[in-house]
Coordinates of C-alpha atoms in Angstrom, one line a residue:
M64 CA 44.6 -25.2 76.7
S65 CA 46.0 -21.7 76.4
V66 CA 43.8 -18.4 75.8
T67 CA 46.8 -17.1 73.5
T68 CA 46.3 -20.0 71.3
I69 CA 42.7 -19.6 71.0
I70 CA 43.0 -15.9 70.3
V71 CA 45.6 -16.6 67.7
T72 CA 43.7 -19.4 65.9
T73 CA 40.7 -17.3 66.1
V74 CA 42.2 -14.3 64.4
V75 CA 43.9 -16.3 61.8
G76 CA 40.7 -18.1 61.0
A77 CA 39.0 -14.9 60.5
L78 CA 41.7 -13.5 58.4
I79 CA 41.6 -16.8 56.4
G80 CA 38.0 -16.7 56.0
G81 CA 37.6 -12.9 55.2
I82 CA 40.5 -12.8 52.8
T83 CA 39.7 -15.8 50.8
N84 CA 35.9 -14.6 50.4
T85 CA 37.1 -11.3 49.2
I86 CA 39.6 -12.9 46.8
A87 CA 36.9 -14.9 45.7
I88 CA 34.7 -11.9 44.8
K89 CA 37.4 -10.1 43.2
M90 CA 38.1 -13.2 41.0
L91 CA 34.8 -12.9 39.4
F92 CA 36.0 -10.2 37.4
H93 CA 39.7 -10.1 37.7
P94 CA 41.9 -10.2 35.9
Y95 CA 40.2 -8.9 33.1
E96 CA 42.3 -10.7 30.6
A97 CA 44.2 -14.1 30.7
K98 CA 47.9 -14.1 32.1
Y99 CA 50.6 -16.1 31.1
L100 CA 53.8 -17.6 32.6
F101 CA 56.4 -19.1 30.4
G102 CA 54.0 -19.0 27.5
K103 CA 51.2 -21.0 29.4
R104 CA 48.2 -19.6 30.7
I105 CA 47.8 -19.2 34.6
P106 CA 44.8 -21.1 35.9
L107 CA 42.0 -19.2 36.9
T108 CA 42.7 -16.3 34.4
P109 CA 40.9 -14.4 33.4
G110 CA 38.0 -13.9 35.9
V111 CA 35.2 -16.0 36.0
V112 CA 32.8 -13.4 34.3
P113 CA 35.4 -12.4 31.5
M114 CA 36.1 -16.0 30.6
R115 CA 32.4 -17.0 30.4
R116 CA 31.2 -14.0 29.1
K117 CA 30.2 -15.1 25.7
E118 CA 28.7 -18.3 26.9
A119 CA 26.6 -16.2 29.7
S120 CA 25.5 -13.5 27.2
K121 CA 24.2 -16.2 24.7
K122 CA 22.3 -18.1 27.6
L123 CA 21.1 -15.1 28.9
G124 CA 19.8 -13.8 25.7
N125 CA 18.1 -17.1 25.0
I126 CA 16.5 -17.1 28.7
I127 CA 15.2 -13.6 28.2
T128 CA 13.5 -14.1 24.8
E129 CA 12.2 -17.4 25.7
Y130 CA 10.9 -16.9 29.1
L131 CA 10.9 -13.0 29.9
L132 CA 10.2 -11.2 26.5
T133 CA 8.1 -13.6 24.8
P134 CA 5.4 -12.8 22.2
D135 CA 2.7 -13.3 24.9
V136 CA 4.3 -10.7 27.2
F137 CA 4.2 -8.0 24.4
V138 CA 0.7 -9.0 23.4
E139 CA -0.6 -9.0 27.0
K140 CA 1.1 -5.6 27.6
L141 CA -0.1 -4.3 24.2
K142 CA -3.9 -5.1 25.4
S143 CA -3.4 -3.5 28.7
K144 CA -5.3 -0.5 30.0
E145 CA -2.2 1.5 30.2
S146 CA -1.3 0.9 26.3
E147 CA -5.0 1.7 25.3
K148 CA -4.6 4.9 27.0
F149 CA -1.3 5.6 25.6
I150 CA -2.5 4.8 22.0
D151 CA -5.7 6.9 22.4
L152 CA -3.5 9.9 23.7
F153 CA -1.3 9.5 20.8
I154 CA -4.1 9.3 18.5
D155 CA -5.8 12.4 19.7
K156 CA -2.4 14.4 19.7
Q157 CA -1.9 13.4 15.8
I158 CA -5.5 14.5 15.1
E159 CA -5.2 17.8 16.8
T160 CA -1.9 18.4 15.0
I161 CA -3.3 17.5 11.8
E162 CA -6.2 20.0 12.4
K163 CA -4.5 22.9 13.9
E164 CA -1.7 22.9 11.5
N165 CA -3.6 22.3 8.4
I166 CA -1.4 19.1 7.5
S167 CA -1.7 17.7 4.0
I168 CA -0.8 14.3 2.6
S169 CA 2.2 15.9 0.9
D170 CA 3.4 17.3 4.4
L171 CA 3.4 13.7 5.7
L172 CA 4.9 12.4 2.6
N173 CA 7.7 15.0 2.7
K174 CA 8.4 14.1 6.4
V175 CA 9.3 10.5 5.3
S176 CA 11.6 11.7 2.2
P177 CA 11.7 15.0 0.4
N178 CA 11.2 13.5 -3.1
L179 CA 8.3 11.0 -2.1
R180 CA 5.5 13.1 -3.0
H181 CA 7.0 13.7 -6.6
K182 CA 7.7 9.9 -6.8
I183 CA 4.2 9.1 -6.0
L184 CA 2.9 11.5 -8.3
E185 CA 5.1 9.9 -11.2
F186 CA 4.0 6.5 -10.1
L187 CA 0.1 7.4 -10.3
Y188 CA 0.4 9.2 -13.4
Y189 CA 2.4 6.2 -15.0
E190 CA -0.2 4.0 -13.5
I191 CA -3.0 6.1 -15.1
D192 CA -1.4 6.2 -18.6
T193 CA -0.7 2.5 -18.4
K194 CA -4.1 1.7 -17.6
V195 CA -5.8 3.9 -20.0
K196 CA -3.6 2.4 -22.7
N197 CA -4.0 -1.1 -21.8
S198 CA -7.9 -0.6 -21.8
S199 CA -7.8 1.3 -25.0
D200 CA -5.9 -1.5 -26.6
E201 CA -8.4 -4.0 -25.3
L202 CA -11.4 -2.2 -26.6
M203 CA -9.9 -1.4 -29.9
F204 CA -9.7 -5.2 -30.8
R205 CA -13.1 -6.3 -29.3
T206 CA -16.1 -6.2 -31.5
I207 CA -18.6 -3.2 -31.4
E208 CA -21.2 -5.9 -30.4
S209 CA -19.1 -6.9 -27.2
L210 CA -19.0 -3.4 -26.1
L211 CA -22.6 -2.7 -26.0
S212 CA -24.5 -3.7 -23.0
E213 CA -27.6 -6.0 -23.2
D214 CA -30.3 -3.3 -22.8
A215 CA -28.2 -1.0 -25.4
K216 CA -27.8 -3.8 -27.9
E217 CA -31.6 -4.8 -27.6
K218 CA -32.7 -0.9 -28.0
L219 CA -30.3 -0.4 -30.9
D220 CA -31.6 -3.6 -32.6
N221 CA -35.1 -2.4 -32.3
E222 CA -34.2 0.9 -33.7
V223 CA -32.3 -0.5 -36.7
S224 CA -35.1 -2.9 -37.3
T225 CA -37.5 0.0 -38.0
L226 CA -34.8 2.3 -39.4
H227 CA -36.2 1.9 -42.9
L228 CA -39.6 3.1 -42.2
T229 CA -38.1 6.2 -40.6
L230 CA -35.9 6.8 -43.7
N231 CA -38.9 6.3 -46.0
E232 CA -41.1 8.6 -44.1
R233 CA -38.2 11.3 -44.2
I234 CA -37.4 10.6 -48.0
I235 CA -40.9 10.9 -49.0
S236 CA -41.5 14.0 -46.8
Y237 CA -38.4 15.6 -48.6
L238 CA -39.5 14.4 -52.0
T239 CA -42.9 16.0 -51.7
S240 CA -41.4 19.1 -50.2
D241 CA -40.9 22.2 -52.2
K242 CA -37.1 21.5 -52.0
G243 CA -37.6 18.1 -53.2
Y244 CA -39.5 19.3 -56.1
N245 CA -37.0 21.8 -57.1
D246 CA -34.1 19.6 -56.7
I247 CA -35.7 16.9 -59.0
Y248 CA -36.7 19.7 -61.6
T249 CA -33.0 20.9 -61.6
M250 CA -31.5 17.4 -62.0
I251 CA -34.1 16.7 -64.8
D252 CA -33.0 20.1 -66.5
D253 CA -29.2 19.4 -66.1
F254 CA -29.9 15.9 -67.6
I255 CA -31.8 17.4 -70.7
E256 CA -29.3 20.1 -71.3
N257 CA -26.1 18.4 -71.1
R258 CA -27.1 15.4 -73.2
G259 CA -27.4 15.2 -76.9
K260 CA -30.2 16.5 -79.4
L261 CA -32.5 13.8 -78.7
E262 CA -32.4 14.3 -75.0
R263 CA -33.0 18.1 -75.6
A264 CA -35.9 17.5 -77.9
I265 CA -37.8 15.9 -75.1
K266 CA -38.6 19.1 -73.4
Y267 CA -40.6 20.0 -76.6
V268 CA -42.7 16.9 -76.3
V269 CA -43.2 16.9 -72.5
P270 CA -42.2 20.2 -70.5
K271 CA -39.7 19.9 -67.7
D272 CA -42.1 20.6 -64.9
T273 CA -44.3 17.9 -66.0
L274 CA -41.4 15.5 -65.9
A275 CA -40.4 16.6 -62.5
T276 CA -43.8 16.0 -61.4
R277 CA -44.1 12.5 -62.8
V278 CA -40.7 11.7 -61.6
Q279 CA -41.6 12.9 -58.0
G280 CA -44.7 10.8 -58.0
E281 CA -43.0 7.6 -59.3
L282 CA -40.3 7.9 -56.5
V283 CA -42.9 8.4 -53.9
Q284 CA -44.8 5.5 -55.0
L285 CA -41.6 3.4 -55.4
L286 CA -40.8 4.2 -51.8
G287 CA -44.1 3.3 -50.8
N288 CA -44.0 -0.2 -52.3
E289 CA -43.7 -2.9 -49.7
D290 CA -41.0 -4.9 -51.5
M291 CA -39.1 -1.7 -51.8
K292 CA -39.4 -1.3 -47.9
N293 CA -38.4 -4.9 -47.4
I294 CA -35.3 -4.5 -49.8
E295 CA -34.4 -1.4 -47.6
R296 CA -34.7 -3.2 -44.5
D297 CA -32.7 -6.2 -45.4
F298 CA -30.0 -3.9 -46.8
I299 CA -29.9 -2.0 -43.5
L300 CA -29.9 -5.0 -41.4
R301 CA -26.9 -6.7 -43.3
E302 CA -24.9 -3.5 -42.9
Y303 CA -25.8 -3.2 -39.2
E304 CA -24.7 -6.9 -38.6
S305 CA -21.6 -6.3 -40.6
L306 CA -20.9 -3.2 -38.9
I307 CA -21.2 -4.4 -35.1
K308 CA -19.1 -7.5 -36.0
Q309 CA -16.1 -5.1 -36.6
T310 CA -13.7 -3.8 -34.2
P311 CA -13.0 -0.2 -33.5
S312 CA -9.6 -0.5 -34.7
S313 CA -11.0 -1.2 -38.3
Y314 CA -12.2 2.5 -38.3
I315 CA -9.8 4.2 -35.9
S316 CA -5.9 4.3 -37.1
S317 CA -3.0 3.7 -34.7
I318 CA -2.2 7.3 -34.8
D319 CA -5.8 8.7 -33.9
Q320 CA -5.9 5.8 -31.3
E321 CA -2.9 7.3 -29.5
K322 CA -4.2 10.7 -29.7
I323 CA -7.6 9.6 -28.1
T324 CA -5.5 7.6 -25.4
S325 CA -3.4 10.7 -24.7
R326 CA -6.5 12.7 -24.3
A327 CA -8.4 10.5 -22.2
S328 CA -5.4 10.2 -19.8
S329 CA -5.1 13.8 -19.6
I330 CA -8.9 14.2 -19.0
F331 CA -8.7 11.5 -16.4
K332 CA -5.9 13.1 -14.5
Q333 CA -7.7 16.5 -14.5
K334 CA -10.8 15.2 -13.3
I335 CA -8.9 13.2 -10.5
N336 CA -6.5 16.2 -9.8
V337 CA -4.0 14.2 -7.6
E338 CA -1.8 17.1 -7.1
E339 CA -4.7 19.1 -5.5
L340 CA -5.9 16.3 -3.2
L341 CA -2.3 15.7 -2.0
D342 CA -2.0 19.4 -1.3
R343 CA -5.5 19.7 0.5
P344 CA -5.4 19.8 4.2
I345 CA -6.4 16.2 5.4
H346 CA -9.2 17.5 7.8
L347 CA -10.8 19.1 4.6
L348 CA -10.7 16.1 2.3
N349 CA -13.8 14.7 3.9
K350 CA -15.0 16.8 6.8
N351 CA -17.9 14.3 7.7
L352 CA -15.4 11.5 7.8
F353 CA -12.6 13.5 9.8
D354 CA -15.3 14.3 12.3
S355 CA -16.4 10.8 12.6
L356 CA -12.5 10.0 13.3
K357 CA -12.3 12.3 16.1
S358 CA -15.5 10.7 17.9
S359 CA -15.9 7.1 17.3
G360 CA -13.3 6.5 14.5
K361 CA -10.5 6.7 16.8
I362 CA -11.7 4.0 19.1
R363 CA -12.0 1.6 16.0
L364 CA -8.5 3.0 14.7
R365 CA -7.1 2.1 18.3
E366 CA -8.8 -1.5 18.2
N367 CA -7.5 -2.0 14.6
I368 CA -3.8 -1.0 15.7
I369 CA -4.1 -3.2 18.6
H370 CA -5.6 -6.2 16.7
Y371 CA -3.0 -5.7 13.8
L372 CA 0.1 -5.5 16.1
G373 CA -1.1 -8.4 18.4
K374 CA -1.6 -10.6 15.1
H375 CA 1.9 -9.7 13.9
I376 CA 3.9 -9.3 17.2
P377 CA 5.3 -12.9 16.8
D378 CA 6.6 -12.3 13.6
I379 CA 7.9 -8.8 14.6
V380 CA 9.7 -10.2 17.7
Q381 CA 11.1 -13.1 15.5
N382 CA 12.5 -10.7 13.1
L383 CA 14.0 -8.7 15.7
H384 CA 16.2 -11.4 16.8
L385 CA 16.2 -10.4 20.4
A386 CA 18.4 -12.9 21.5
E387 CA 21.2 -11.9 19.2
V388 CA 20.7 -8.1 20.0
I389 CA 20.9 -9.0 23.7
T390 CA 24.2 -11.3 23.3
R391 CA 25.8 -8.4 21.1
Q392 CA 24.9 -5.8 23.7
I393 CA 26.2 -7.8 26.5
D394 CA 29.5 -8.7 24.4
S395 CA 30.0 -5.1 23.6
F396 CA 29.7 -4.0 27.3
D397 CA 32.7 -2.4 28.9
I398 CA 33.7 -5.2 31.6
E399 CA 34.9 -2.7 33.9
K400 CA 31.5 -0.7 33.7
L401 CA 29.9 -4.2 34.2
E402 CA 32.0 -4.8 37.3
F403 CA 31.0 -1.3 38.6
L404 CA 27.3 -1.8 38.0
V405 CA 27.5 -5.2 39.9
F406 CA 29.1 -4.1 43.0
E407 CA 27.1 -0.8 43.1
V408 CA 23.9 -2.9 43.0
A409 CA 25.1 -5.6 45.3
R410 CA 27.5 -3.8 47.5
N411 CA 25.8 -4.4 51.0
E412 CA 25.5 -8.3 50.1
L413 CA 29.0 -8.7 48.9
K414 CA 30.2 -6.7 52.1
M415 CA 28.2 -9.3 54.1
I416 CA 29.6 -12.3 52.3
M417 CA 33.2 -10.7 53.1
L418 CA 32.1 -10.2 56.9
L419 CA 30.6 -13.7 56.8
G420 CA 33.9 -14.9 55.7
Y421 CA 35.8 -13.3 58.6
V422 CA 32.9 -14.6 61.0
L423 CA 32.9 -18.1 59.9
G424 CA 36.8 -18.2 59.9
G425 CA 37.0 -16.9 63.4
I426 CA 34.3 -19.5 64.5
V427 CA 36.5 -22.3 62.9
G428 CA 39.8 -20.9 64.3
F429 CA 38.1 -20.7 67.8
I430 CA 36.9 -24.2 67.7
Q431 CA 40.4 -25.4 66.4
G432 CA 42.1 -23.3 69.4
I433 CA 39.8 -25.4 71.9
V434 CA 40.0 -28.7 70.3
V435 CA 43.7 -29.1 68.8
P436 CA 45.3 -29.3 72.3
Y437 CA 43.4 -32.2 73.3
I438 CA 44.0 -33.9 69.9
V439 CA 47.7 -33.1 70.2

């Protein structure tokens, strides 16, 4: 057994082990692309990572979304104290900004899109016009009776049932008044003077004032007769029943309906005054409500935000297609940059692997230098 042999085998073994490990580590990334010789790809090219990059990125994306970034992880993080504090601070900041800068709904809409306010106004005005027109069309072809509430119908029925008595009282009051007498006298005078000679001769037999008094009395007596009152009542009730069975369209033309509808829409828009509401600072829309929001309201708002997001996070995560996003990001990552990052992070570990190759190779070479002479 020669010392020189042991030293040589030890050095050679160390070199073989260290260089082999170094080459193996380098071959994780190198070469970046496949190499060809005589039209055939050289084995082990490209390196392991470039060769398995697409497969690895896909599996890594699936592993991350199935075991790491799961909906339950997002929900748990969302319900943590840190998230609650973050949401509270965010809400406080927004409330403070809204109050200090007098931000209106229009300001918020303009931040989303410059024409959004105008589009919303157009939409609201169109909806108002459409709703008013549809309601108008519906009402115009409903019976007047169906438009009345039960209380209003009952009260109107009672009023109509006694309307003939009221009319009688007023007509009798008129007939027995000086004006009524004068009107009767005038009508009798016109009748006599504008008729033939026989009619004009009546005034010489019976004076006109006497005729007026007699006619006045007969009319008053006629109106006070119960049969006449019943005739009036039946006539009024028939007309009333006929009237309430009709529709407003029977009395209102389509042109007048359009005018009424247009006017109603204009009045409705003026009363609501949507433009003024959109331009009014949010904290002045309802002072009590805004003060409530600054105190207990923001807590409920935070709870609602967490509840809503927690409920919809599975759908959100699913729609984000995180596995595909991760896969695309890895595939688009520069291989040189990836190699640099890996070696930057695991520099010491990789050096230890290379050093271990030298040590193990040296140990094997040392043992060979001792054992081989005895075998040979």
